[in-house]
Coordinates of C-alpha atoms in Angstrom, one line a residue:
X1 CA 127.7 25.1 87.7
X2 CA 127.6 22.3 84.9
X3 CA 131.7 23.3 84.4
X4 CA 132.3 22.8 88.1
X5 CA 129.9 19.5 88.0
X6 CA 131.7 18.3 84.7
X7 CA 135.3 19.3 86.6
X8 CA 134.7 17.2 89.6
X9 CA 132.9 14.5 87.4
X10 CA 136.7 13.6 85.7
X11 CA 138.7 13.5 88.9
X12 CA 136.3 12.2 91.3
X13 CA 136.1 9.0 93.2
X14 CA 132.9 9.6 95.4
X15 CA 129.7 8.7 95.1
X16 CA 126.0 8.7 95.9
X17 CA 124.8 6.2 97.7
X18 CA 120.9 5.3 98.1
X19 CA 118.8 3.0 99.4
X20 CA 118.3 1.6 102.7
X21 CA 120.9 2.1 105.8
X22 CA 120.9 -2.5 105.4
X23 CA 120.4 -2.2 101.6
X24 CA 122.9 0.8 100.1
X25 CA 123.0 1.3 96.7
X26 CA 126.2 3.4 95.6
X27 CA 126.4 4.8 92.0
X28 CA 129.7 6.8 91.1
X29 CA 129.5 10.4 90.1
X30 CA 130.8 9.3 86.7
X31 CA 127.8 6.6 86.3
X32 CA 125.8 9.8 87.5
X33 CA 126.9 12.1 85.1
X34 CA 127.0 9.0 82.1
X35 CA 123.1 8.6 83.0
X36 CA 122.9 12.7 82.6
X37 CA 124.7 13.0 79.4
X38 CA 122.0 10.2 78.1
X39 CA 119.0 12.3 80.1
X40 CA 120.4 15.1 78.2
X41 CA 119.8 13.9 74.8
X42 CA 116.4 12.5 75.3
X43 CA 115.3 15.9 77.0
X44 CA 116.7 17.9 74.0
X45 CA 114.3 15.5 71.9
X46 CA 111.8 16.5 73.6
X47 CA 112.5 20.3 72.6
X48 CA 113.8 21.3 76.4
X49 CA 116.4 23.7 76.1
X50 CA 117.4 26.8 77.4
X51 CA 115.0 29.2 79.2
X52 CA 112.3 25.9 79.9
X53 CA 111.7 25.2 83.3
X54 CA 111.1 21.4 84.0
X55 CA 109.6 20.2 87.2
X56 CA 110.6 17.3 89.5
X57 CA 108.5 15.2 91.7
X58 CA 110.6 12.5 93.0
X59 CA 112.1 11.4 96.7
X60 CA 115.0 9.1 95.4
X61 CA 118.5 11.2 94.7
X62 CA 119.4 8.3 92.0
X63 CA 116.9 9.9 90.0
X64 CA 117.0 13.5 91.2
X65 CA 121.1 14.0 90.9
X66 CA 121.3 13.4 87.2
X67 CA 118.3 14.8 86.0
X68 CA 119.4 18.4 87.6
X69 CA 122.5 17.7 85.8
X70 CA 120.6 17.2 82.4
X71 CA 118.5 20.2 82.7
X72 CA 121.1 22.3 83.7
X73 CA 123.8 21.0 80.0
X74 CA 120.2 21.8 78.7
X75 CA 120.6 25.3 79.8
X76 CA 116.7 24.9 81.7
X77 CA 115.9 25.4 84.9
X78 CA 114.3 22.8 87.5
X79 CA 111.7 23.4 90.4
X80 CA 111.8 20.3 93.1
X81 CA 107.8 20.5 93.5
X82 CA 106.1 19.9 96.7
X83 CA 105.7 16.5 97.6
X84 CA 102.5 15.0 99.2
X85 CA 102.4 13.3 102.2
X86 CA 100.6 11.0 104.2
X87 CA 98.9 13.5 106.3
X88 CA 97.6 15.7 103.4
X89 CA 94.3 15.2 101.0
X90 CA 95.8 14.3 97.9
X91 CA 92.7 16.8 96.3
X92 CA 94.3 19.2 97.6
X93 CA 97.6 18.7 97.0
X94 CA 96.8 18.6 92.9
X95 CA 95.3 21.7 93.4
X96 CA 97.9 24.0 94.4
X97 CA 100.4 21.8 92.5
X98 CA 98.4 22.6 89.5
X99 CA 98.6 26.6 90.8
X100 CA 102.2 26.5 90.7
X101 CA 102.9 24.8 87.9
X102 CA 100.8 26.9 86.1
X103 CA 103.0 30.0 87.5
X104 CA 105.9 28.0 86.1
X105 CA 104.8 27.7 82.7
X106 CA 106.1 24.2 82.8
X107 CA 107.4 22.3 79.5
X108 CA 107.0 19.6 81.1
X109 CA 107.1 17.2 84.8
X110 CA 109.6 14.4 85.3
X111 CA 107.5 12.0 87.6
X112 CA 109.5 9.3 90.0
X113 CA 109.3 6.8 93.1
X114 CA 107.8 6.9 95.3
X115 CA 105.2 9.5 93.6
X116 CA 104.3 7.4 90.6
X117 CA 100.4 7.9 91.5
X118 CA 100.5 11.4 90.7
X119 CA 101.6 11.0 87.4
X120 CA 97.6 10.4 86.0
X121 CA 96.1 13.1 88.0
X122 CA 99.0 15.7 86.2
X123 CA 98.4 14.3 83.1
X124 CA 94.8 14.5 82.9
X125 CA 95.2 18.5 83.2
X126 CA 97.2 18.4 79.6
X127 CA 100.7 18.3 81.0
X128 CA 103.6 16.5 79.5
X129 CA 104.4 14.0 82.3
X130 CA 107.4 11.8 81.7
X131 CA 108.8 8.8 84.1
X132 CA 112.3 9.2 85.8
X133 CA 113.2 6.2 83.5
X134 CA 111.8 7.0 80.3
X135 CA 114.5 9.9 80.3
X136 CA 117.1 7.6 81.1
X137 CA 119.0 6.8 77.4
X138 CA 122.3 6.8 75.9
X139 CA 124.5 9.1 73.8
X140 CA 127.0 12.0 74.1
X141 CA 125.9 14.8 76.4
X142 CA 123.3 17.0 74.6
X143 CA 125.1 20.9 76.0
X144 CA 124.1 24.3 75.6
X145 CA 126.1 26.6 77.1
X146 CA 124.4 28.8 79.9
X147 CA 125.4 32.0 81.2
X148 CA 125.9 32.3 84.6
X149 CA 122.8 34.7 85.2
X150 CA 120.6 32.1 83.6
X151 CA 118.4 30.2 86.2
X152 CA 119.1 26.7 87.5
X153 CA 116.5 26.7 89.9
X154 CA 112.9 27.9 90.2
X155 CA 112.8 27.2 94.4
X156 CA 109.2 26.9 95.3
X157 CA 107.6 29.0 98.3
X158 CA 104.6 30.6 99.7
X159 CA 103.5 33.2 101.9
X160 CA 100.6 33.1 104.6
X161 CA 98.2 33.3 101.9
X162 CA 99.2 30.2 100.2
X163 CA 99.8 31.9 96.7
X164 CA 102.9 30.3 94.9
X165 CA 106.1 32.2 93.8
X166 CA 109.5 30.5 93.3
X167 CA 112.9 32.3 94.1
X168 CA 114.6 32.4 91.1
X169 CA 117.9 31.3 91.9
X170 CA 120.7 32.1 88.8
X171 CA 123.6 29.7 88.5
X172 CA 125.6 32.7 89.8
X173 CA 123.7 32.4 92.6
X174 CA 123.8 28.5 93.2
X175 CA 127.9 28.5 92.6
X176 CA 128.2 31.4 95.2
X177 CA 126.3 29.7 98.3
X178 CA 128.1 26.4 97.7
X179 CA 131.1 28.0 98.2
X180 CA 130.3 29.8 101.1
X181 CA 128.6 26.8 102.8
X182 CA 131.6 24.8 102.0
X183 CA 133.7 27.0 103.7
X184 CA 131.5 27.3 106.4
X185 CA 131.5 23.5 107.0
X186 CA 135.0 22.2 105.7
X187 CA 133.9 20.7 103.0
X188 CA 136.1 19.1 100.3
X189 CA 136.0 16.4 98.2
X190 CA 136.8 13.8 101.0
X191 CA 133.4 14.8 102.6
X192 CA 131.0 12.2 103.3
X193 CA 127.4 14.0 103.6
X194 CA 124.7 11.8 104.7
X195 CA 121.1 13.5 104.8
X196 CA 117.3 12.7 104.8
X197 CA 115.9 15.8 104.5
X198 CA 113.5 15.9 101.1
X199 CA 114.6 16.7 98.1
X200 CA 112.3 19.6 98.1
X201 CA 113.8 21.4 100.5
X202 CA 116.6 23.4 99.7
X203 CA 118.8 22.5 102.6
X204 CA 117.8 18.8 101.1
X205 CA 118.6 19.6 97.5
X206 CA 121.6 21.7 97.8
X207 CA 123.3 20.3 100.7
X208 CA 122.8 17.1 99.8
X209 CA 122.6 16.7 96.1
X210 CA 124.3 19.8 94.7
X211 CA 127.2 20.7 96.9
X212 CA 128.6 16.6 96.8
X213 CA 128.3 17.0 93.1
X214 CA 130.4 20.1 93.0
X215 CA 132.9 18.8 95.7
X216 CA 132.9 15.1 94.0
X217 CA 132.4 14.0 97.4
X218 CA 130.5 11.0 99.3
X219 CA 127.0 11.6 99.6
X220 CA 124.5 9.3 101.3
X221 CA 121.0 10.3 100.8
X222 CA 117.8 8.5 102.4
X223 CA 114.5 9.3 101.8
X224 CA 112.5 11.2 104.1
X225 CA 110.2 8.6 104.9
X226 CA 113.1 6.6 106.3
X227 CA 113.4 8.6 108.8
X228 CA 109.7 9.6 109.4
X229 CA 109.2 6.1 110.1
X230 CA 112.7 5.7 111.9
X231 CA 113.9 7.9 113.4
X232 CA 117.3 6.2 114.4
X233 CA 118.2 5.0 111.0
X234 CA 119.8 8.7 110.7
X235 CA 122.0 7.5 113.6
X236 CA 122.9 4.4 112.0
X237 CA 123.5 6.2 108.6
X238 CA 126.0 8.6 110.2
X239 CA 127.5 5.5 112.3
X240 CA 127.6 3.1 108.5
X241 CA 129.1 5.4 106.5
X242 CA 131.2 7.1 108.7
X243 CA 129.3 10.8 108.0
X244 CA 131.6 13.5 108.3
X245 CA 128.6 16.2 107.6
X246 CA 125.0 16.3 108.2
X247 CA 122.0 18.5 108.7
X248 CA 118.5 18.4 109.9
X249 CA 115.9 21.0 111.6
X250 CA 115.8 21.5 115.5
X251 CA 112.8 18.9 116.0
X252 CA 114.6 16.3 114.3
X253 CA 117.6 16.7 116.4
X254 CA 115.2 16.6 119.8
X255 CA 113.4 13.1 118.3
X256 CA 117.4 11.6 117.5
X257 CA 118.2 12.4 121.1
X258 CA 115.2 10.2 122.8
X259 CA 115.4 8.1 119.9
X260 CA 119.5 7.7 121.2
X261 CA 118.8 7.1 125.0
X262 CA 117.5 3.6 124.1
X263 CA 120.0 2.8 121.9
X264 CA 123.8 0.9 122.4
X265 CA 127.2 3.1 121.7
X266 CA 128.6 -0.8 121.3
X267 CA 126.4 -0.9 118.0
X268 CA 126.4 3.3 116.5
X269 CA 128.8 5.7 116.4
X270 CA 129.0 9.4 115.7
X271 CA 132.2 9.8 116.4
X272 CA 133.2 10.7 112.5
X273 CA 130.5 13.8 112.5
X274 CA 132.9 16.7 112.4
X275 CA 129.4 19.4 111.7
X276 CA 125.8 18.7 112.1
X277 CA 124.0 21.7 110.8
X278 CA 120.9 22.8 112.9
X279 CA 119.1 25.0 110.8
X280 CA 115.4 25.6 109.2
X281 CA 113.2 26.1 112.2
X282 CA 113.6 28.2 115.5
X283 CA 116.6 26.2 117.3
X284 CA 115.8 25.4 121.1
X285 CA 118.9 25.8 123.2
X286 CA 117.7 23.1 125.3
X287 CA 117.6 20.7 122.2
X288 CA 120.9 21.6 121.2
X289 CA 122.8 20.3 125.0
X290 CA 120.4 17.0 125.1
X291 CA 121.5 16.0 121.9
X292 CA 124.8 17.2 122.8
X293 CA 124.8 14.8 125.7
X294 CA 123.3 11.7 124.6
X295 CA 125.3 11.7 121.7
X296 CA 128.9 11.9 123.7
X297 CA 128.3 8.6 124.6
X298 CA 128.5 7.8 121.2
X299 CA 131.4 9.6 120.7
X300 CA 129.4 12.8 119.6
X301 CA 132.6 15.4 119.5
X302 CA 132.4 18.7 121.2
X303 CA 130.5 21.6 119.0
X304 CA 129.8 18.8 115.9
X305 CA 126.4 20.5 116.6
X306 CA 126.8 23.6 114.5
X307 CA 123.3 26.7 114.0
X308 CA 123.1 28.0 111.2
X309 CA 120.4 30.5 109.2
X310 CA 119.4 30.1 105.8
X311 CA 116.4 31.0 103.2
X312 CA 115.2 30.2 99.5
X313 CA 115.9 33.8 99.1
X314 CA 119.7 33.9 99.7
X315 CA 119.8 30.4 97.6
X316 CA 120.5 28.7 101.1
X317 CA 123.0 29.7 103.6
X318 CA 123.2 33.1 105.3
X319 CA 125.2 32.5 108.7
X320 CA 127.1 29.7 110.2
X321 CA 128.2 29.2 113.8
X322 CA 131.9 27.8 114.4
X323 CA 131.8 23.7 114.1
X324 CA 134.2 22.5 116.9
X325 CA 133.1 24.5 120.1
X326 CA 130.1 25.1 122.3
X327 CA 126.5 26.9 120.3
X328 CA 126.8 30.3 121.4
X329 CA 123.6 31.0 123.8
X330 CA 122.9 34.4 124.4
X331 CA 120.4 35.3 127.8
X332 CA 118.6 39.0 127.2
X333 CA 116.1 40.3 129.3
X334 CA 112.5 39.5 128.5
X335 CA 110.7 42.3 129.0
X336 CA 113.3 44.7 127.6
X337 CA 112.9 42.4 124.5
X338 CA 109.4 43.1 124.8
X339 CA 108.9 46.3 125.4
X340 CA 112.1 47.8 124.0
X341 CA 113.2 45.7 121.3
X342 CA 116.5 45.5 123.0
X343 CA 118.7 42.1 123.6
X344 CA 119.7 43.3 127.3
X345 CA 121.8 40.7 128.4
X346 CA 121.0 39.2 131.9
X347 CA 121.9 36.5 133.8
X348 CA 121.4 33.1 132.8
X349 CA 119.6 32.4 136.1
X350 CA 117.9 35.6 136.4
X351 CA 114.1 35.3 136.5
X352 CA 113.1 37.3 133.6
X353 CA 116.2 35.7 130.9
X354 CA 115.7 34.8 127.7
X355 CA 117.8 32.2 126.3
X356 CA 118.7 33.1 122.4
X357 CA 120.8 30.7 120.1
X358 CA 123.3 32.6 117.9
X359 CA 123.1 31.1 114.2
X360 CA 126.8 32.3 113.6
X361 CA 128.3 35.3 111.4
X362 CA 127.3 35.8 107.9
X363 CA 128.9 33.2 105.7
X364 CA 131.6 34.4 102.6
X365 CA 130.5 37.3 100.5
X366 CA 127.0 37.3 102.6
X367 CA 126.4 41.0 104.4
X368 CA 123.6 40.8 107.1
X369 CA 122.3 44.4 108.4
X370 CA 119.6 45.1 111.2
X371 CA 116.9 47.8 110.3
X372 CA 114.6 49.8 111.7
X373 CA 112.4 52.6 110.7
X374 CA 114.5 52.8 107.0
X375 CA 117.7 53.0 109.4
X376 CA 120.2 50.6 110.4
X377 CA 120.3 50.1 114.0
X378 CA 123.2 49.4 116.4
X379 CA 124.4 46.3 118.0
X380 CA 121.8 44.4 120.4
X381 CA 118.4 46.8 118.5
X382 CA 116.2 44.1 117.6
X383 CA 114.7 45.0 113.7
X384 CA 114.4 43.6 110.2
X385 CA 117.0 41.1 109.2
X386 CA 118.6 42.0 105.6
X387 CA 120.9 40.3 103.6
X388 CA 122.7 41.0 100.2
X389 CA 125.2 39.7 98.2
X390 CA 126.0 37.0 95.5
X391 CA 124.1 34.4 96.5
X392 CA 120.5 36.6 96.9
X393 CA 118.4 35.6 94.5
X394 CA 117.3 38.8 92.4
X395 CA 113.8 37.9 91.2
X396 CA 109.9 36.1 92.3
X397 CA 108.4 34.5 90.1
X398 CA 104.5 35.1 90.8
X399 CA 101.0 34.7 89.3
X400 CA 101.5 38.1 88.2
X401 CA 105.1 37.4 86.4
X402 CA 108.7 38.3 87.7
X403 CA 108.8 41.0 90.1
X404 CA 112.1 42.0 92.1
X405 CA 113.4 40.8 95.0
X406 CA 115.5 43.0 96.5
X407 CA 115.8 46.7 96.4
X408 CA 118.1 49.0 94.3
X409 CA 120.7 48.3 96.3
X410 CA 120.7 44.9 96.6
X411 CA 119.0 44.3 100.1
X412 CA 116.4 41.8 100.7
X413 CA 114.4 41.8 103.8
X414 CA 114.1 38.6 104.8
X415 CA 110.5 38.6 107.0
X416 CA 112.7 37.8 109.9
X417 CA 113.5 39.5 113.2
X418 CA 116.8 39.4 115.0
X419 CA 119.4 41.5 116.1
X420 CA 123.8 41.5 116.0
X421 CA 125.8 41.4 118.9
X422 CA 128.8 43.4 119.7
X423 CA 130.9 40.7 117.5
X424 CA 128.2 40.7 114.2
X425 CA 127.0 37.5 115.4
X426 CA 123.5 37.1 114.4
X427 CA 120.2 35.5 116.6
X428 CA 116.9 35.4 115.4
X429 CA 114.2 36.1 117.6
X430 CA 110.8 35.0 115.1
X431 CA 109.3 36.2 111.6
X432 CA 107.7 39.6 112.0
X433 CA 104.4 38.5 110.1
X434 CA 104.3 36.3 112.9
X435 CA 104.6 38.5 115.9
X436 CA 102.3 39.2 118.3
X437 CA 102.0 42.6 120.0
X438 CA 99.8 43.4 123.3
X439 CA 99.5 46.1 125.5
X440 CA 102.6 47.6 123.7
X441 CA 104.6 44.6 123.9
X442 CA 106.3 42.2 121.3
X443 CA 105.6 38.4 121.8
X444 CA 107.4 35.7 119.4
X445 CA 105.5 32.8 119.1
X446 CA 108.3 30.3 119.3
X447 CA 108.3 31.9 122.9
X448 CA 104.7 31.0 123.9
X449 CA 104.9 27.5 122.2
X450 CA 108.4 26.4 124.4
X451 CA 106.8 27.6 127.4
X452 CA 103.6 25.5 126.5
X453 CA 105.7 22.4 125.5
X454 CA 107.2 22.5 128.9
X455 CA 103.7 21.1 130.8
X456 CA 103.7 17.4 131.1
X457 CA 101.7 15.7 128.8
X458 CA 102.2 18.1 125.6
X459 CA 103.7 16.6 122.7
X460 CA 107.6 17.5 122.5
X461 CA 107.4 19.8 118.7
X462 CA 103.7 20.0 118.5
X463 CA 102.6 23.2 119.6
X464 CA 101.4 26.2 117.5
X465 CA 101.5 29.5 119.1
X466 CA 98.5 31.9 116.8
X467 CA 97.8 35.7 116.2
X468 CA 94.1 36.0 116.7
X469 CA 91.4 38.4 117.2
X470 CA 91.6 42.5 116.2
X471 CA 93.7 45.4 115.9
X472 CA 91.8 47.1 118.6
X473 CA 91.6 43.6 120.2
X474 CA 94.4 41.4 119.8
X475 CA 95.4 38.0 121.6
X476 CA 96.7 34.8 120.7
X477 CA 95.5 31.2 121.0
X478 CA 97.5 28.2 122.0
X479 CA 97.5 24.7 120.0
X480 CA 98.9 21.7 121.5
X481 CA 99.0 18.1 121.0
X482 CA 98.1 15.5 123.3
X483 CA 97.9 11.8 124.1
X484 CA 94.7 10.4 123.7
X485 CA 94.9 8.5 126.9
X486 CA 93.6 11.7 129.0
X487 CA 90.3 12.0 130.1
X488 CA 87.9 15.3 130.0
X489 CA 89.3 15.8 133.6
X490 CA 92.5 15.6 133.0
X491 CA 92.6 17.5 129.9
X492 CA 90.5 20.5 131.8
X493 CA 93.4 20.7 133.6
X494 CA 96.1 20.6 130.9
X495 CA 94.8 23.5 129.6
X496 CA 94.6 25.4 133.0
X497 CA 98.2 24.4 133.5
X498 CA 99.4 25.4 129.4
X499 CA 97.7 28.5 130.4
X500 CA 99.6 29.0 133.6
X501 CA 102.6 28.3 132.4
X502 CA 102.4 30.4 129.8
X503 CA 101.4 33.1 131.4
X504 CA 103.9 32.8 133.9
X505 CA 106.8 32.5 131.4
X506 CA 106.0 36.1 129.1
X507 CA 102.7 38.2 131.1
X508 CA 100.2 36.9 129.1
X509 CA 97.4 34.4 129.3
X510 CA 96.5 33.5 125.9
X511 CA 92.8 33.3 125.1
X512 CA 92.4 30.2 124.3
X513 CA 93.8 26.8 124.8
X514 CA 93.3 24.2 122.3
X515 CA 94.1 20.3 122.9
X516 CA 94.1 18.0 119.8
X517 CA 94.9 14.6 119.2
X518 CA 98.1 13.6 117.8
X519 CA 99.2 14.1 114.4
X520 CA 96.2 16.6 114.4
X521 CA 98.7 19.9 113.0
X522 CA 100.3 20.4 109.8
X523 CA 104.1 19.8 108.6
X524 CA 106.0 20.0 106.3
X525 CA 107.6 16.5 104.2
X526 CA 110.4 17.1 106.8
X527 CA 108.3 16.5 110.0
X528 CA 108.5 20.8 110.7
X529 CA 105.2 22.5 111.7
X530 CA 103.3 25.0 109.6
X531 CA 102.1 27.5 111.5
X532 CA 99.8 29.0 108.7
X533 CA 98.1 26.1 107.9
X534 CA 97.1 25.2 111.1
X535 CA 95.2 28.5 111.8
X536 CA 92.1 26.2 110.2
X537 CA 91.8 24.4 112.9
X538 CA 90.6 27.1 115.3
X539 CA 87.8 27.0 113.2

């Protein structure tokens, strides 16, 4: 990695530019790699070297770029830590930061804008906590040579329970998916990526930190609040500084589209986009033609809008769909999904289809297998997603230390379900800790929750679709957001008509129906839902 960076560093004319859509700051990969060489000198003064982990809290990429290059001529590995947000109790959020950093073994946290207040709180517990800009200093670059099986990044995750375990993603690993996803998307070094996503996220840190860096191409990187708070500044990025790729979740696609609709084409264009990746969350074939069609009259090509399926575990990207033509949507039968676990296809207007995105074939190097019962199944046999090759990760690192990944042959189950169809293209129908099984039947929550978000008056992204009760008595409640302005009349019959509708759309009428008030369920920093977390709020 740090060969490629330093290879694209000496012939490169791009740059990352941050800032503000009316106030862009752009810094030249050189100037980026002259404030790493310095970063790299004062780290190995402060005895980082190779095997130390270092962790990051910070939302602006003019901190973030160079620092992962001076860790990584260090020979240490980084971990982008979780980054609070408005929603959440900053009590809490020490807390588990304090769980995982302890996990880490941390020689030390690199502290920047706009998290500055959460330098004390670390400190108190006996960390070393340094500023962005106390690391910034002059001199030759500081290198130890890394081996390609060393670590670059500790990627941070957690299962339902909440316990803390990063992927431990080699440089191997890191060089492998950057190559694949450049393929995938076209990429070269006259690229110009603009993204918001945080800096925590992989998609966010990879897509829009490393791979530019590796390319020497333009990158334009917001923060997340940006967005968050304006939703069309992404538009206006793209239009600016004529974006060739982007990326974002399915929600943040269905807010640009309504966002769009009261905008003027005269004043933003999207007509440079070439791929816009649609990837982290269940994808909504529904979201995927509005946006589609709001954003041809700004010049929004055909098939710009591109799936794709990713994880921590397999460093990013697994599958890509084919930028330039139509989303592939695929219409099975419902109950033969259900009862079966077989994508039957139907007709799109028949009354029991089920529309299915496809997220593409596997990218370069990446093999994808259904499974079932220890054996692979056929075509269209709904089972356990696995993935292998060089961009898997091979190792956790847990409260309990490193513990394997994947198994002896190099297959990781990824926790999701899906099936292939007759042409290995891949669709994903929900995470299997997730499903919900009744009377004999498989339910997917993402399901239930688009059915739900169809009644008038529910919040477009803000449904959570829940697991409850036994194994001899299993159900599933329903959690939606509404406005405020509905009285206890009107909200009686909300839930009635959620209940209905759900109902209608896959046999079952959930046991319970739950209206909050907006912003009531957890996300993510990116603005997605977490499921998990809001199974508090049933109480």
């Amino acid at each position: 990695m740090v060969d490629s960076i330093l290879a694209a560093t000496r012939s490169s004319s791009g740059a990352l530019t941050v800032g503000t859509v009316a106030n862009p700051h752009r810094i030249p990969w050189p100037q980026v790699h002259a404030t790493a060489a310095g970063m790299s000198n004062t780290l190995a003064g402060r005895g980082i070297g190779r095997g130390d982990t270092v962790a990051i809290l910070a939302g602006d990429a003019a901190d973030v770029a160079p620092l992962a290059q001076a860790l990584w001529m260090r020979g240490a590995a980084l971990t982008m830590l979780q980054q609070p947000t408005p929603r959440i109790d900053l009590g809490v959020w020490i807390a588990d930061t304090l769980r995982a950093l302890e996990m880490l073994r941390v020689s030390g946290v690199v502290v920047g804008a706009p998290f500055e207040m959460a330098a004390g709180p670390l400190a108190e517990q006996g960390l070393p906590v340094w500023s962005a800009d106390s690391l910034r200093g002059e001199g030759p670059i500081a290198l130890l040579q890394a081996d390609e099986t060393d670590i670059a990044m500790r990627q941070l995750t957690s299962g339902s329970t909440g316990v803390p375990k990063a992927v431990e993603i080699s440089h191997r690993n890191l060089a492998a998916n950057i190559d694949a996803t450049g393929r995938a998307t076209g990429a070269t070094s006259d690229s110009i990526a603009a993204g918001w996503l945080p800096l925590c996220h992989d998609m966010g840190m990879i897509g829009f930190i490393c791979m530019p860096m590796v390319f020497g191409a333009e990158a334009v990187v917001m923060r997340t609040e940006e967005f968050l708070r304006r939703p069309i500044m992404w538009a206006e990025m793209i239009s600016k500084f004529r974006a060739t790729i982007t990326a974002g979740p399915n929600f943040a696609y269905s807010v640009l589209a309504r966002m769009l609709e009261g905008a003027d084409p005269q004043i933003i264009t999207l007509s440079s986009l070439q791929v816009a990746i649609n990837g982290a969350e269940p994808i909504d074939h529904r979201d995927l033609e509005r946006f589609q069609s709001v954003g041809a009259r700004f010049g929004l090509g055909t098939g710009v809008v591109t799936p794709f399926y990713g994880l921590a575990e397999a460093t990013v990207t697994v599958s890509a769909g084919v930028f330039g033509v139509p989303p592939v949507v695929d219409y099975v039968s419902r109950p033969r999904m259900a009862s079966a676990n077989v994508a039957q296809p139907v007709a799109a207007e028949a009354p029991d289809s089920q529309p299915v995105v496809c997220v593409g074939r596997p990218v370069h190097d990446m093999r994808v297998r259904i499974t079932g019962d220890r054996k692979i199944l056929d075509s269209r046999k709904i089972g356990a997603i696995e993935v292998s090759g060089p961009s898997v990760a091979r190792s956790y690192l847990t409260t309990e230390g490193t513990v394997a990944l994947a198994d002896e042959d190099g297959w990781f189950d990824t926790g999701d379900l899906g099936y292939l169809d007759e042409q290995d293209r891949l669709y994903i129908c929900g995470r299997s800790k997730d499903l919900i099984v009744l009377a004999g039947r498989n339910l997917y929550p993402h399901d239930i929750e688009r059915a739900a978000a169809g009644v008038e008056g529910v919040r477009k992204g803000c449904v959570v679709a829940l697991r409850v009760g036994t194994a001899e008595r299993e159900g599933f409640a329903v959690l939606a957001e509404v406005y405020d302005h509905y009285d206890e009349q009107q909200r009686t019959q909300l839930r009635r008509d959620i209940a209905a509708r759900v109902s209608s759309h896959i046999g079952h009428m959930p046991r319970e129906v739950r209206l909050l008030a907006p912003g009531s369920l957890p996300k993510t920093t990116s603005g997605k839902l977490r499921r998990n977390h809001a199974r508090t709020l049933l109480g």
